[in-house]
CSV table of C-alpha atoms in Angstrom, one decimal:
chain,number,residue,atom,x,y,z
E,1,UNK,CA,0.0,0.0,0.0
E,2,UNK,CA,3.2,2.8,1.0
E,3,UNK,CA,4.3,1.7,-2.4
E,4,UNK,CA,0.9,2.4,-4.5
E,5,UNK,CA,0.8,5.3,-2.6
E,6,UNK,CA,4.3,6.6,-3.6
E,7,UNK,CA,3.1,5.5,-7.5
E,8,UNK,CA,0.0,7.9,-7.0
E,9,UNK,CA,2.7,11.1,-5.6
E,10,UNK,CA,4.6,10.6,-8.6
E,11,UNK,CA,2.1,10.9,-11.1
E,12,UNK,CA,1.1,13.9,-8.9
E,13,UNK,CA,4.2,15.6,-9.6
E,14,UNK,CA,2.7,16.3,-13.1
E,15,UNK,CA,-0.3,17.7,-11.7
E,16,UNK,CA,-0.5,19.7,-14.5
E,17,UNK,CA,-1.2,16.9,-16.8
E,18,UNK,CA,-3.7,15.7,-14.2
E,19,UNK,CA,-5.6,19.0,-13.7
E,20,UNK,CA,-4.0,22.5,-15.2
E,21,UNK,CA,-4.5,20.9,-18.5
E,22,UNK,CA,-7.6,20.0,-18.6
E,23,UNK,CA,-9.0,22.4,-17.2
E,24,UNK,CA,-7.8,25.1,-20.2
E,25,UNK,CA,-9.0,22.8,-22.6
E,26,UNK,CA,-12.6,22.5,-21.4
E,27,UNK,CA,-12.7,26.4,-20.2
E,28,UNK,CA,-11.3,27.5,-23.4
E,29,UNK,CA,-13.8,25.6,-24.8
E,30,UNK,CA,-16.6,26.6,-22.9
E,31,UNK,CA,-16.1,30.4,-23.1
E,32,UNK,CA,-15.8,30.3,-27.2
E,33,UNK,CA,-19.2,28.7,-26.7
E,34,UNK,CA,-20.6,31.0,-24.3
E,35,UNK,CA,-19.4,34.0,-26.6
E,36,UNK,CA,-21.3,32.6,-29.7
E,37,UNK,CA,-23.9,31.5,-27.5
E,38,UNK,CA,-24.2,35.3,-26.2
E,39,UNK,CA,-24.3,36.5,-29.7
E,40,UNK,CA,-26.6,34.4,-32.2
E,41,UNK,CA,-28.8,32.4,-28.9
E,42,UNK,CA,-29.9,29.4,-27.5
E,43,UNK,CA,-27.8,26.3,-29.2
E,44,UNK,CA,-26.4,23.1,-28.6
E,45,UNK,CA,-22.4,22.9,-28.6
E,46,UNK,CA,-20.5,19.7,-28.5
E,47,UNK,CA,-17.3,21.2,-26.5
E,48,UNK,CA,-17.9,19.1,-24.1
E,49,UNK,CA,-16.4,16.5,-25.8
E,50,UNK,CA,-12.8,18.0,-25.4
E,51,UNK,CA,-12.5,16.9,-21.9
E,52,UNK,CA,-13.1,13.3,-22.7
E,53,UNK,CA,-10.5,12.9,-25.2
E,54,UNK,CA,-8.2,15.0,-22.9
E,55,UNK,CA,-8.5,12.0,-20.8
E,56,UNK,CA,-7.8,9.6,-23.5
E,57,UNK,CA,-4.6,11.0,-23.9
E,58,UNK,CA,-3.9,11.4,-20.1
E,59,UNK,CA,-4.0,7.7,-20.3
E,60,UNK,CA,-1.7,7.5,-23.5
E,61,UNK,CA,1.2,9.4,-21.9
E,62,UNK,CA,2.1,8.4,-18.3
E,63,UNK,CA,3.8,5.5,-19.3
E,64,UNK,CA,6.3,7.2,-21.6
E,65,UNK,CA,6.3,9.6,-18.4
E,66,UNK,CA,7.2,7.6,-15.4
E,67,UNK,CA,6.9,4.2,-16.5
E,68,UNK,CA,10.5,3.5,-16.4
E,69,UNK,CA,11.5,6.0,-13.8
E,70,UNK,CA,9.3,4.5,-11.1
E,71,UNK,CA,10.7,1.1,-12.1
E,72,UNK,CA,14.5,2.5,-11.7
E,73,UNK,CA,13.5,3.2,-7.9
E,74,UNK,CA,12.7,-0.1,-7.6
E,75,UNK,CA,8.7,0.1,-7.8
E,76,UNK,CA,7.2,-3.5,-8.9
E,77,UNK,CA,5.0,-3.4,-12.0
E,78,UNK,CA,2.0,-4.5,-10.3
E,79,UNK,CA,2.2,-1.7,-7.6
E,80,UNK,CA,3.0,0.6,-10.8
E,81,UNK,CA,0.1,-0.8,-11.8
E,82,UNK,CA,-2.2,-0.1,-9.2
E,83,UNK,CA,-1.1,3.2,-8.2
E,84,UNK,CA,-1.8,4.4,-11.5
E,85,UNK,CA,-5.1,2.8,-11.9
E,86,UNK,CA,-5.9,4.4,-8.6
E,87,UNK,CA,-4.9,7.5,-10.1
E,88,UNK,CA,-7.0,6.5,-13.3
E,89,UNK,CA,-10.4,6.1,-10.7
E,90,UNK,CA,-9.5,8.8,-8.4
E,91,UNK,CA,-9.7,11.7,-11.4
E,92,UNK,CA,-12.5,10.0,-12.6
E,93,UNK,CA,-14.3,10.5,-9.9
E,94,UNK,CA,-13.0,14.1,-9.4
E,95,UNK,CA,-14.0,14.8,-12.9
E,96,UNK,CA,-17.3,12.9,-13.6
E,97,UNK,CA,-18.9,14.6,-9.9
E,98,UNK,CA,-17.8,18.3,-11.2
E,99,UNK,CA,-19.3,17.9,-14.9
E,100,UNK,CA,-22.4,16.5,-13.1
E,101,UNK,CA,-22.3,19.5,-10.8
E,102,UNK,CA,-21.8,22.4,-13.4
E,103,UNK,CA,-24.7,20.4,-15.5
E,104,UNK,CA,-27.3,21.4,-12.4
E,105,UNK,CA,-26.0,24.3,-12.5
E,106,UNK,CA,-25.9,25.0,-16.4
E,107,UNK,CA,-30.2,23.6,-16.0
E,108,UNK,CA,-31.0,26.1,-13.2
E,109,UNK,CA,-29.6,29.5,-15.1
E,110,UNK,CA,-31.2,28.3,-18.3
E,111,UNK,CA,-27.6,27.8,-20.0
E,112,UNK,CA,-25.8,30.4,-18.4
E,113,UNK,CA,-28.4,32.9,-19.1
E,114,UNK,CA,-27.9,32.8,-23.1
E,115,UNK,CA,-29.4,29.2,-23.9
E,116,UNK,CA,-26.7,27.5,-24.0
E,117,UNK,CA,-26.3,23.9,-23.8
E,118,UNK,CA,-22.8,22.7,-23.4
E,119,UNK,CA,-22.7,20.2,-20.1
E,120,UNK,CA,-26.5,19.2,-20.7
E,121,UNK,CA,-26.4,17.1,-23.3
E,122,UNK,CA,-29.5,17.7,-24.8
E,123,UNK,CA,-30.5,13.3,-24.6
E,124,UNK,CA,-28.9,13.1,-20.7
E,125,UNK,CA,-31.0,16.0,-19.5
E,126,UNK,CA,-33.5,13.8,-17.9
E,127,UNK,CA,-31.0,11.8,-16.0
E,128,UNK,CA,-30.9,12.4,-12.3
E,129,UNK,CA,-27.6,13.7,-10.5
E,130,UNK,CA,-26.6,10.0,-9.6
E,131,UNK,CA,-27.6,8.4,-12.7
E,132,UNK,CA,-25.0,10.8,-14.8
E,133,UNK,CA,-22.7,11.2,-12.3
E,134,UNK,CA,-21.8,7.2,-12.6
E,135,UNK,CA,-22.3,7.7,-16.1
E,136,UNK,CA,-19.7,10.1,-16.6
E,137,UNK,CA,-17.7,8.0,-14.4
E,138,UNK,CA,-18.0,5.0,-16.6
E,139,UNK,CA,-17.4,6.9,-19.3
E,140,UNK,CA,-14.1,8.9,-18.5
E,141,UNK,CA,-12.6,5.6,-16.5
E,142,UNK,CA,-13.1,3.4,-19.9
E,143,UNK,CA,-11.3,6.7,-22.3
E,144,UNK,CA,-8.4,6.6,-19.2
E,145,UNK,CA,-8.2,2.8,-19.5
E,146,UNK,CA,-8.2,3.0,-23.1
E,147,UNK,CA,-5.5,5.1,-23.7
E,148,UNK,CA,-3.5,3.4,-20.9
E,149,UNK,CA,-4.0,0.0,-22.8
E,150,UNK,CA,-3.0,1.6,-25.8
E,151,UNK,CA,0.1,3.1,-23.9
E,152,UNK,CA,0.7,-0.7,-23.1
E,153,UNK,CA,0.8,-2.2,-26.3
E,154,UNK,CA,3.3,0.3,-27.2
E,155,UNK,CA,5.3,-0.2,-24.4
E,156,UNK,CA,5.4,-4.3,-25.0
E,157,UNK,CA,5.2,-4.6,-28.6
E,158,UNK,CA,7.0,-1.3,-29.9
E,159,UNK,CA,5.5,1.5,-31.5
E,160,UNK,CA,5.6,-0.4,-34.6
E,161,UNK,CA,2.6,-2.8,-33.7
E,162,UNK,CA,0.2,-0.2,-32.1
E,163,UNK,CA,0.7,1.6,-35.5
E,164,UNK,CA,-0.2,-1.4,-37.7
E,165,UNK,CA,-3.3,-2.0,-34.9
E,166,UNK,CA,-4.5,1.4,-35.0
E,167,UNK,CA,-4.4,1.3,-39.0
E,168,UNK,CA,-6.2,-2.0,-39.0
E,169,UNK,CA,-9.0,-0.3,-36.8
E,170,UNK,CA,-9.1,2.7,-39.6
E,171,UNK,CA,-9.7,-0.1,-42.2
E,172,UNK,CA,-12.2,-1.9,-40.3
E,173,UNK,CA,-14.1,0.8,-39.3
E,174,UNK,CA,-13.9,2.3,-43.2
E,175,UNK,CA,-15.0,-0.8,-44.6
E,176,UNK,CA,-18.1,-0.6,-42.1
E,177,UNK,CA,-19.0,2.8,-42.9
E,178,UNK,CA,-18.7,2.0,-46.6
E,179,UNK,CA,-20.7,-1.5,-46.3
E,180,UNK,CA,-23.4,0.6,-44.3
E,181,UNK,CA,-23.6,3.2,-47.1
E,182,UNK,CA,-24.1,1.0,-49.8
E,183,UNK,CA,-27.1,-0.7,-47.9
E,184,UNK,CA,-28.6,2.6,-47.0
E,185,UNK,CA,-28.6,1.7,-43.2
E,186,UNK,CA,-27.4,4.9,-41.4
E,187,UNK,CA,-31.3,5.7,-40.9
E,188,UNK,CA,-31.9,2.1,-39.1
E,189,UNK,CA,-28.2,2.5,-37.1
E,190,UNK,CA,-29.0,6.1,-36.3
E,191,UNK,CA,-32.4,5.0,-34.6
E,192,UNK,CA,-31.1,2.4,-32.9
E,193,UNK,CA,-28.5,4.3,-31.4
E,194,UNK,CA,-31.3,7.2,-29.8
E,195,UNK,CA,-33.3,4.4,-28.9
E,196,UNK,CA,-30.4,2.2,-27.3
E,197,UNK,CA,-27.5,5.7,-26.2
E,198,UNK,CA,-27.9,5.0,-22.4
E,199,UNK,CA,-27.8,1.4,-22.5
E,200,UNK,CA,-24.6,1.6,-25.1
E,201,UNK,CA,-22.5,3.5,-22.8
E,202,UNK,CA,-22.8,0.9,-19.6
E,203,UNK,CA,-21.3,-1.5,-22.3
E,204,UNK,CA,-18.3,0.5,-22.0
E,205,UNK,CA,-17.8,-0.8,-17.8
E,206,UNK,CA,-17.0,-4.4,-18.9
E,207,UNK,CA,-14.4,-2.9,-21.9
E,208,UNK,CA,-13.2,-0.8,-18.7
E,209,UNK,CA,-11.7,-3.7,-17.6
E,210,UNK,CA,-11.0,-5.9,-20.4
E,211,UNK,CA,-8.3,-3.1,-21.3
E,212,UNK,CA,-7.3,-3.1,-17.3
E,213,UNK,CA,-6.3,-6.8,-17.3
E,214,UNK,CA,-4.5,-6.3,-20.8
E,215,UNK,CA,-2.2,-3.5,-19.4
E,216,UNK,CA,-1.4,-5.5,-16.3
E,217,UNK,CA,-0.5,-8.6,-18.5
E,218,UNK,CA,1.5,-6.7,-21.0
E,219,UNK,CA,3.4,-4.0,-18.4
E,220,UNK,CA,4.2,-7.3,-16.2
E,221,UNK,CA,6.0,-8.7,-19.6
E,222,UNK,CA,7.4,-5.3,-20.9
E,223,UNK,CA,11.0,-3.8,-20.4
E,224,UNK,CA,12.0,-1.0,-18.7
């Protein structure tokens, strides 16, 4: 535990990354959007969005940060491991409670005053402060975890193969959208996803830890 603790200081020592960051992005963000808002009314912004794939990338770069400088001071993987993940949960926490927060607040002054919707998302309005607080809590853990896993597979196969994987998820994902368009199903898949969005995004907790047990396995095999 002194260990996982000592994991969770160092990745502290970038608090920037952790907090100073993010924090410009999604109020940078939000005040470009206010000022529009201000001037042409009432609208729907997707800014929000900036924030989650901060966290993505949060997850992406603490291994090329501290990965092998913990390990110099003789830190085991698996407490690496943990105190990071700890980190990983701990911010997400943090994070998912304040967006839920500022969205009660963005419902009670009607959108700042100006209309504007940019933490209520227009189809997670009507979820209650618990509901989309654990929501956002799935969410931003799974984008953490993600990048982290991605971070992994770098680590233990060399850039070289999360390259080739990343390009063979382009193609897949191409081929889809192509094989889609030609059948004229965007209408059906678009429905589906309104019908099903909620639902879609608790899928994401079981992914959570799929890529959680893959970055243990592959940082327990990978050198310094």
């Amino acid at each position: 535990m002194p260990t996982i603790k000592t994991v969770m200081r160092t990745h502290l020592v970038d608090y920037w990354l952790w907090l100073i960051v993010p924090l410009i992005v999604l109020m940078s963000s939000f005040v470009v959007n206010l000022i529009i808002s201000i001037s042409i009314g009432s609208f729907t912004t997707g800014g929000l969005l900036s924030i989650y794939g901060f966290m993505m990338s949060v997850g992406i770069a603490v291994i090329p940060m501290n990965f092998s400088f913990s390990l110099s001071f003789g830190i085991r993987r698996k407490d690496y491991f943990l105190g990071t993940i700890s980190m990983f949960l701990l911010f997400s926490l943090l994070y998912s409670t304040a967006l839920t927060i500022v969205r009660e607040i963005e419902q009670l002054t009607s959108g700042w005053g100006t209309g504007l919707h940019f933490f209520d998302v227009p189809f997670l309005s009507s979820l209650s402060f618990l509901h989309l607080a654990l929501l956002n809590f799935v969410v931003i853990s799974h984008l953490f975890l993600f990048g982290f896993v991605m971070s992994s597979i770098a680590r233990r196969f060399g850039k070289l193969v999360l390259i080739s994987l990343i390009l063979l998820i382009v193609i897949v994902l191409g081929a889809a959208s192509v094989l889609v368009t030609y059948w004229q199903y965007w209408d059906d898949f678009g429905k589906w996803v309104m019908t099903y969005q909620t639902d879609i995004i608790w899928f994401l907790a079981p992914l959570t830890l799929l890529y959680a047990f893959l970055s243990y396995v592959w940082l327990r095999k990978s050198t310094i």
